[in-house]
XYZ file of C-alpha atoms in Angstrom:
478
model
C -54.863 -73.898 36.138
C -53.678 -75.870 33.110
C -51.063 -73.264 32.314
C -49.547 -70.287 34.124
C -47.040 -67.893 32.578
C -45.701 -65.077 34.729
C -43.550 -62.044 33.854
C -42.425 -63.502 30.506
C -39.677 -61.555 28.713
C -38.033 -62.397 25.373
C -35.771 -60.467 22.970
C -34.543 -61.130 19.405
C -31.739 -59.234 17.620
C -32.197 -56.193 19.795
C -36.009 -56.174 19.624
C -37.971 -56.713 22.841
C -40.692 -59.132 21.670
C -42.199 -59.815 25.110
C -41.929 -57.629 28.184
C -43.396 -58.872 31.475
C -46.353 -60.806 30.013
C -48.750 -62.665 32.335
C -51.099 -65.310 30.911
C -52.994 -68.347 32.207
C -55.507 -70.933 30.997
C -58.151 -72.802 32.990
C -59.720 -76.174 32.142
C -62.820 -75.852 29.956
C -62.275 -72.297 28.718
C -61.329 -70.494 25.510
C -58.785 -67.806 26.344
C -58.253 -65.505 23.353
C -54.882 -63.837 22.784
C -55.469 -60.617 20.848
C -53.085 -58.019 19.472
C -51.726 -56.239 16.426
C -49.157 -57.845 14.123
C -45.842 -57.805 15.956
C -47.505 -57.488 19.371
C -45.831 -60.731 20.486
C -48.636 -63.284 20.187
C -46.793 -65.931 18.165
C -43.652 -65.435 20.266
C -45.668 -66.042 23.434
C -47.160 -69.195 21.891
C -43.660 -70.508 21.137
C -42.580 -69.762 24.701
C -45.639 -71.572 26.081
C -44.910 -74.554 23.816
C -41.244 -74.683 24.784
C -39.944 -73.729 21.327
C -38.346 -70.587 22.797
C -36.898 -70.318 26.280
C -37.938 -67.053 27.995
C -35.208 -64.600 29.010
C -37.194 -63.814 32.150
C -40.241 -65.249 33.894
C -41.662 -68.742 34.381
C -44.050 -71.100 32.581
C -45.862 -73.901 34.439
C -47.910 -76.469 32.493
C -50.199 -78.981 34.185
C -51.227 -81.174 31.272
C -50.307 -82.234 27.727
C -50.072 -79.499 25.085
C -50.694 -79.416 21.314
C -50.095 -76.386 19.086
C -51.486 -75.415 15.680
C -48.862 -72.927 14.537
C -49.551 -69.891 12.348
C -47.399 -71.249 9.517
C -47.982 -74.745 8.160
C -45.618 -77.488 9.386
C -46.672 -80.299 7.058
C -44.308 -82.362 4.877
C -45.479 -81.723 1.275
C -44.079 -84.958 -0.176
C -45.909 -87.204 2.303
C -49.555 -88.219 2.133
C -52.289 -86.723 4.303
C -52.366 -89.875 6.454
C -48.587 -89.922 6.870
C -48.640 -86.274 7.979
C -51.432 -86.909 10.469
C -49.411 -89.634 12.190
C -45.899 -88.347 11.520
C -43.486 -89.809 14.074
C -46.173 -92.007 15.669
C -47.668 -94.288 12.995
C -49.864 -97.199 14.137
C -47.903 -100.447 14.084
C -48.688 -104.143 13.926
C -45.989 -106.649 14.823
C -43.477 -103.801 14.680
C -44.425 -102.823 11.105
C -46.356 -99.680 10.138
C -50.027 -100.638 9.756
C -50.922 -98.615 6.662
C -54.494 -99.896 6.464
C -55.236 -98.794 10.035
C -53.425 -95.487 9.442
C -55.681 -94.750 6.453
C -58.761 -95.756 8.439
C -57.839 -93.580 11.445
C -56.922 -90.708 9.118
C -60.321 -90.907 7.423
C -62.069 -90.622 10.802
C -59.983 -87.554 11.744
C -60.670 -85.896 8.395
C -64.405 -86.513 8.802
C -64.260 -84.875 12.224
C -62.977 -81.607 10.712
C -65.226 -81.901 7.666
C -62.443 -82.412 5.107
C -63.373 -84.669 2.183
C -60.029 -85.779 0.737
C -58.383 -89.150 0.125
C -55.939 -89.881 3.000
C -53.412 -91.159 0.435
C -53.283 -87.789 -1.376
C -49.884 -86.041 -1.173
C -50.199 -82.868 0.919
C -48.544 -80.829 -1.859
C -51.652 -81.454 -4.005
C -53.974 -79.789 -1.471
C -54.936 -76.126 -1.329
C -53.806 -73.960 1.585
C -57.189 -74.139 3.331
C -57.228 -77.928 3.034
C -53.686 -78.133 4.412
C -54.766 -76.017 7.387
C -57.590 -78.451 8.134
C -55.050 -81.308 8.052
C -52.952 -79.383 10.620
C -56.033 -79.015 12.814
C -56.901 -82.712 12.471
C -53.346 -83.673 13.453
C -53.492 -81.544 16.603
C -56.893 -83.016 17.554
C -55.490 -86.542 17.182
C -53.115 -85.897 20.105
C -56.062 -85.582 22.550
C -54.172 -82.878 24.467
C -55.531 -81.255 27.626
C -54.384 -77.861 26.350
C -54.736 -76.817 22.698
C -53.166 -73.641 21.273
C -54.555 -72.389 17.935
C -52.449 -69.646 16.318
C -54.612 -68.001 13.604
C -56.095 -71.296 12.379
C -59.005 -69.617 10.538
C -56.894 -67.183 8.475
C -57.136 -69.360 5.344
C -60.502 -71.041 6.013
C -63.868 -70.423 4.401
C -66.864 -69.414 6.527
C -68.145 -73.016 6.487
C -64.769 -74.421 7.572
C -64.471 -71.737 10.260
C -67.936 -72.602 11.604
C -66.903 -76.263 11.836
C -63.713 -75.398 13.711
C -65.539 -73.143 16.177
C -68.035 -75.970 16.802
C -65.126 -78.359 17.494
C -63.637 -75.819 19.910
C -66.946 -75.638 21.776
C -67.044 -79.449 22.003
C -63.489 -79.554 23.390
C -64.299 -76.851 25.932
C -67.277 -78.900 27.150
C -64.876 -81.844 27.607
C -62.663 -79.746 29.906
C -59.934 -78.950 27.399
C -58.298 -75.532 27.786
C -57.917 -73.587 24.526
C -55.735 -70.624 23.590
C -57.154 -68.987 20.457
C -55.433 -66.347 18.324
C -57.403 -64.681 15.544
C -57.784 -61.287 13.865
C -61.479 -61.940 13.157
C -63.237 -60.176 16.011
C -66.611 -61.763 15.209
C -65.089 -65.192 15.927
C -63.915 -63.951 19.329
C -67.432 -62.884 20.265
C -68.682 -66.384 19.419
C -66.303 -68.518 21.509
C -64.247 -66.446 23.971
C -64.515 -66.788 27.752
C -61.622 -64.363 28.367
C -59.574 -62.074 26.122
C -56.018 -61.012 26.970
C -54.734 -58.149 24.826
C -51.044 -57.705 23.943
C -49.614 -54.412 22.696
C -45.918 -53.882 21.940
C -44.981 -57.071 23.794
C -46.894 -56.230 26.972
C -50.204 -57.549 28.324
C -52.341 -54.409 28.548
C -55.531 -55.924 29.885
C -57.883 -58.901 30.142
C -61.495 -58.555 29.002
C -64.546 -60.812 29.395
C -65.699 -62.706 26.312
C -68.701 -60.373 26.119
C -66.513 -57.288 25.499
C -67.561 -55.045 22.608
C -65.617 -54.972 19.340
C -64.923 -51.278 19.936
C -63.377 -52.008 23.351
C -61.206 -54.791 21.862
C -59.936 -52.556 19.054
C -59.184 -49.599 21.319
C -57.210 -51.746 23.775
C -55.410 -53.537 20.923
C -54.294 -50.561 18.804
C -54.394 -47.805 21.421
C -56.875 -45.763 19.400
C -60.386 -45.961 17.969
C -61.031 -46.899 14.336
C -63.962 -44.972 12.948
C -64.432 -46.872 9.685
C -63.518 -50.507 9.063
C -63.690 -50.316 5.247
C -62.776 -46.711 4.338
C -63.249 -46.963 0.551
C -63.089 -43.569 -1.190
C -64.499 -44.010 -4.675
C -63.331 -42.022 -7.685
C -64.743 -41.584 -11.186
C -63.386 -44.517 -13.238
C -61.303 -43.772 -16.315
C -59.989 -45.889 -19.174
C -59.759 -49.671 -19.015
C -56.322 -50.530 -17.604
C -56.685 -54.279 -17.158
C -58.686 -56.640 -19.360
C -58.978 -60.422 -19.179
C -60.890 -61.964 -22.062
C -61.934 -65.607 -22.464
C -59.100 -66.935 -20.277
C -59.174 -70.731 -20.209
C -57.008 -73.544 -18.863
C -58.386 -77.036 -19.093
C -59.339 -78.404 -15.681
C -58.796 -75.092 -13.847
C -60.882 -72.228 -15.310
C -62.992 -71.584 -18.400
C -63.858 -68.488 -20.441
C -63.065 -65.993 -17.671
C -63.590 -62.350 -18.670
C -63.538 -59.121 -16.661
C -61.998 -55.647 -16.807
C -60.829 -52.944 -14.393
C -60.740 -49.205 -15.097
C -58.349 -46.566 -13.833
C -59.353 -45.483 -10.318
C -61.379 -48.623 -9.738
C -61.232 -51.587 -7.338
C -62.775 -54.773 -8.696
C -63.226 -57.552 -6.161
C -63.060 -61.228 -7.084
C -65.081 -63.428 -4.737
C -65.874 -67.134 -4.612
C -65.509 -70.264 -2.553
C -62.190 -72.056 -2.057
C -61.485 -73.936 -5.288
C -63.465 -71.521 -7.460
C -60.344 -70.723 -9.492
C -59.700 -67.122 -8.390
C -56.012 -67.539 -7.554
C -55.427 -69.701 -10.622
C -56.827 -66.991 -12.906
C -54.769 -64.109 -11.504
C -51.582 -66.212 -11.492
C -52.147 -67.084 -15.141
C -52.916 -63.457 -16.023
C -49.658 -62.364 -14.374
C -47.720 -64.975 -16.343
C -46.803 -67.298 -13.485
C -48.823 -70.200 -14.894
C -49.767 -71.031 -18.498
C -53.238 -70.915 -20.049
C -54.688 -72.560 -23.153
C -56.618 -69.674 -24.696
C -57.788 -66.119 -24.079
C -56.021 -62.761 -23.773
C -54.704 -60.429 -21.079
C -54.215 -56.697 -21.703
C -52.691 -53.880 -19.636
C -53.596 -50.371 -20.877
C -54.520 -51.814 -24.277
C -51.269 -53.736 -24.634
C -51.664 -57.479 -25.062
C -49.357 -59.527 -22.839
C -47.595 -62.686 -24.014
C -48.710 -65.778 -22.123
C -46.597 -67.238 -19.330
C -44.174 -64.267 -19.214
C -43.882 -62.582 -15.797
C -41.206 -60.129 -16.934
C -43.446 -58.869 -19.747
C -46.282 -58.389 -17.245
C -44.055 -56.392 -14.895
C -42.737 -54.224 -17.747
C -46.317 -53.491 -18.805
C -47.129 -52.270 -15.281
C -48.855 -55.295 -13.748
C -48.080 -56.361 -10.175
C -49.200 -59.349 -8.087
C -49.221 -59.730 -4.311
C -49.569 -63.547 -4.078
C -51.756 -65.561 -1.760
C -48.774 -67.455 -0.288
C -46.512 -64.684 0.998
C -43.808 -66.981 2.368
C -43.590 -69.365 -0.552
C -44.062 -66.866 -3.403
C -43.823 -63.296 -2.141
C -40.636 -63.139 -0.067
C -37.031 -64.303 0.061
C -37.107 -65.383 3.696
C -33.327 -65.595 4.083
C -32.918 -61.992 2.851
C -33.334 -58.716 4.727
C -36.359 -56.448 4.909
C -34.548 -53.868 2.762
C -33.559 -56.375 0.077
C -37.098 -57.747 -0.126
C -38.583 -54.269 -0.479
C -36.196 -53.621 -3.370
C -36.765 -56.878 -5.273
C -39.112 -55.501 -7.940
C -37.295 -52.178 -8.443
C -33.749 -53.570 -8.497
C -33.551 -53.622 -12.296
C -34.777 -50.036 -12.686
C -32.264 -48.924 -10.018
C -29.352 -50.480 -11.919
C -26.963 -48.250 -13.884
C -24.092 -49.651 -15.956
C -24.580 -53.007 -14.287
C -24.435 -51.588 -10.731
C -27.383 -51.304 -8.348
C -27.790 -47.893 -6.701
C -27.870 -49.354 -3.192
C -28.134 -45.996 -1.427
C -31.227 -44.973 -3.399
C -32.754 -48.423 -2.852
C -32.169 -48.174 0.908
C -33.675 -44.683 1.110
C -36.815 -45.716 -0.763
C -37.114 -48.931 1.268
C -36.783 -47.008 4.547
C -39.472 -44.543 3.471
C -41.838 -47.370 2.480
C -41.223 -49.318 5.714
C -42.037 -46.179 7.688
C -45.129 -45.446 5.599
C -46.441 -48.993 6.130
C -45.471 -48.986 9.828
C -43.502 -52.227 9.461
C -42.373 -53.289 12.940
C -38.704 -54.148 12.507
C -35.351 -53.503 14.191
C -34.109 -52.076 10.882
C -33.869 -52.748 7.154
C -31.050 -55.223 7.860
C -33.291 -57.560 9.873
C -34.106 -60.846 8.119
C -37.679 -60.829 6.879
C -38.334 -64.340 8.269
C -38.015 -62.871 11.789
C -41.011 -60.568 11.288
C -44.571 -61.426 12.289
C -46.875 -62.677 9.525
C -48.671 -59.353 9.202
C -45.443 -57.372 8.924
C -44.186 -59.796 6.292
C -47.361 -59.091 4.315
C -46.669 -55.358 4.523
C -43.228 -55.960 3.011
C -44.745 -57.941 0.109
C -47.195 -55.120 -0.611
C -44.501 -52.484 -0.115
C -42.178 -53.904 -2.772
C -44.935 -53.519 -5.365
C -45.934 -50.045 -4.184
C -42.312 -48.975 -4.741
C -42.618 -50.206 -8.344
C -45.754 -48.034 -8.821
C -47.614 -50.487 -11.114
C -50.542 -49.378 -13.258
C -52.509 -52.407 -12.092
C -51.994 -54.211 -8.782
C -53.577 -57.605 -8.111
C -53.956 -58.311 -4.391
C -54.615 -61.984 -3.608
C -55.784 -62.318 0.028
C -53.839 -59.162 1.035
C -55.121 -58.957 4.623
C -54.940 -62.642 5.560
C -53.339 -62.824 9.016
C -53.282 -59.025 9.325
C -54.667 -57.203 12.365
C -57.571 -54.770 12.164
C -55.372 -51.671 12.422
C -52.997 -52.841 9.676
C -55.970 -53.798 7.490
C -57.197 -50.218 7.507
C -53.691 -49.044 6.580
C -53.696 -51.433 3.589
C -57.149 -50.196 2.562
C -55.864 -46.620 2.662
C -52.981 -47.629 0.380
C -55.580 -49.007 -2.048
C -57.373 -45.653 -1.886
C -54.111 -43.841 -2.631
C -53.508 -46.028 -5.671
C -56.953 -45.497 -7.154
C -56.851 -41.756 -6.401
C -53.641 -41.664 -8.477
C -55.425 -43.322 -11.412
C -54.213 -46.873 -10.821
C -56.402 -50.000 -10.948
C -56.706 -52.672 -8.252
C -57.968 -56.259 -8.380
C -58.882 -57.511 -4.896
C -59.131 -61.294 -4.500
C -60.376 -62.176 -1.036
C -62.263 -64.850 0.894
C -63.342 -62.163 3.381
C -66.760 -61.196 1.999
C -67.234 -58.046 4.112
C -63.811 -56.886 2.849
C -64.646 -57.563 -0.808
C -68.013 -55.821 -0.533
C -66.715 -52.918 1.563
C -63.678 -52.101 -0.583
C -64.809 -52.942 -4.137
C -66.524 -50.778 -6.742
C -67.703 -53.950 -8.506
C -67.568 -57.603 -7.458
C -66.892 -60.435 -9.916
C -68.041 -63.762 -8.457
C -66.455 -67.038 -9.580
C -67.754 -70.591 -9.197
C -66.238 -73.825 -10.503
C -63.637 -71.982 -12.571
C -66.132 -69.678 -14.316
C -67.468 -66.166 -13.826
C -70.892 -66.681 -12.257
C -71.835 -63.004 -12.375
C -70.949 -59.441 -11.474
C -72.466 -57.325 -8.696
C -72.337 -53.560 -8.014
C -70.825 -51.753 -5.040
C -72.771 -52.167 -1.828
C -74.107 -55.615 -2.710
C -74.943 -58.118 0.022
C -73.208 -61.281 1.193
C -76.327 -63.283 0.333
C -76.188 -62.139 -3.299
C -72.492 -62.992 -3.536
C -73.039 -66.439 -2.039
C -76.001 -67.134 -4.340
C -73.637 -66.742 -7.305
C -70.710 -68.497 -5.590
C -72.651 -71.769 -5.213
C -74.049 -71.683 -8.744
C -73.686 -74.907 -10.725
C -72.663 -75.092 -14.390
C -73.370 -77.860 -16.926
C -70.406 -80.154 -17.541
């Protein structure tokens, strides 16, 4: 065995994160760690890596270990090359050999299929590109044991395929791999064994050939009848309208609308401009020309407060950097958007805020020790529920969801989809931006496809992935 963990227990602020977990990894195998958000997967990874010391149990490692953590650990101000060799730069005569570092960095980037200049500052890269840099850095260590904690959450299908191919190559070389993902199709492609965690306990180990239904039932303790339970309603008036939105170098002449009771998906490849458009429409970023309307009311450009007052909400792609105050509590984060409306004579009605936050946390099944727990201590999926919950409490007319289920387990995904159904049944409008094509197709009433910063076309409900991709790769004249 490369790694053996026995009877691992770990607690945080009164919450039992791990309770008697057993886990091992053999040379030349992919051992998948599967479980709902908050099941203890990331905590177990940190125990295996030595970041956390277990309260009970033992961990024995028989080889070098590298970890690709769920959250990015890059230094934004440094270049790609400097991040790849952080703390261990190549030297010549005692001086950092920058030419060799760039050359070695280029080879690593080619291995993961990332076409960027090694001298580019990491802050200038998109999230998916940053994730590929993290993967390249871990591969450069040539470890005998590689742990990958949700590495594909932000990757496109092409990037995911490349990573899975690299994992297969490493397995053939005798490397042991621990793989965490919420994409069950990926598990079927690479897994040799699957250990399932539920509520901090290991509840079973399955062969890599296990059915998706068996995985889900063991993971969530119940069956899920429908993966994309969209309940369509008759659309009403136009609640959200983007017309001719343009920002030089980012997007051009983007137009679409969403009616009451409708979900409009926005699909496209990484770099197509989807996130840039919705951020500009919400007022976070400026735009050069075009208009944005909510319920017929034109919004001033670059004015988030005006957007919120008009009834527009945005769940951002980057939950940690833009959607949460990590040093604040779960309750305070849930009340961020509604704090102003809960203020009377300059005083916030804290009791009412707490009651509403508690009700929302219960409704979303946020796994927490209480509203007073710091939100940074929650798992990624539970943090995402808090981001969505704060906007649901504000009851916006239009809610824009940018990658809302990234890093969220299959059970929690269905809960989020049901919240979307509740919003549209109440006459609200939803914009769903997602890189998960089955999600966009399964939950949207119409799909707007973007390519190179432009709208390449619109497709009806029930369209196919092939039709979406045909538009997503469309070229436009310069």
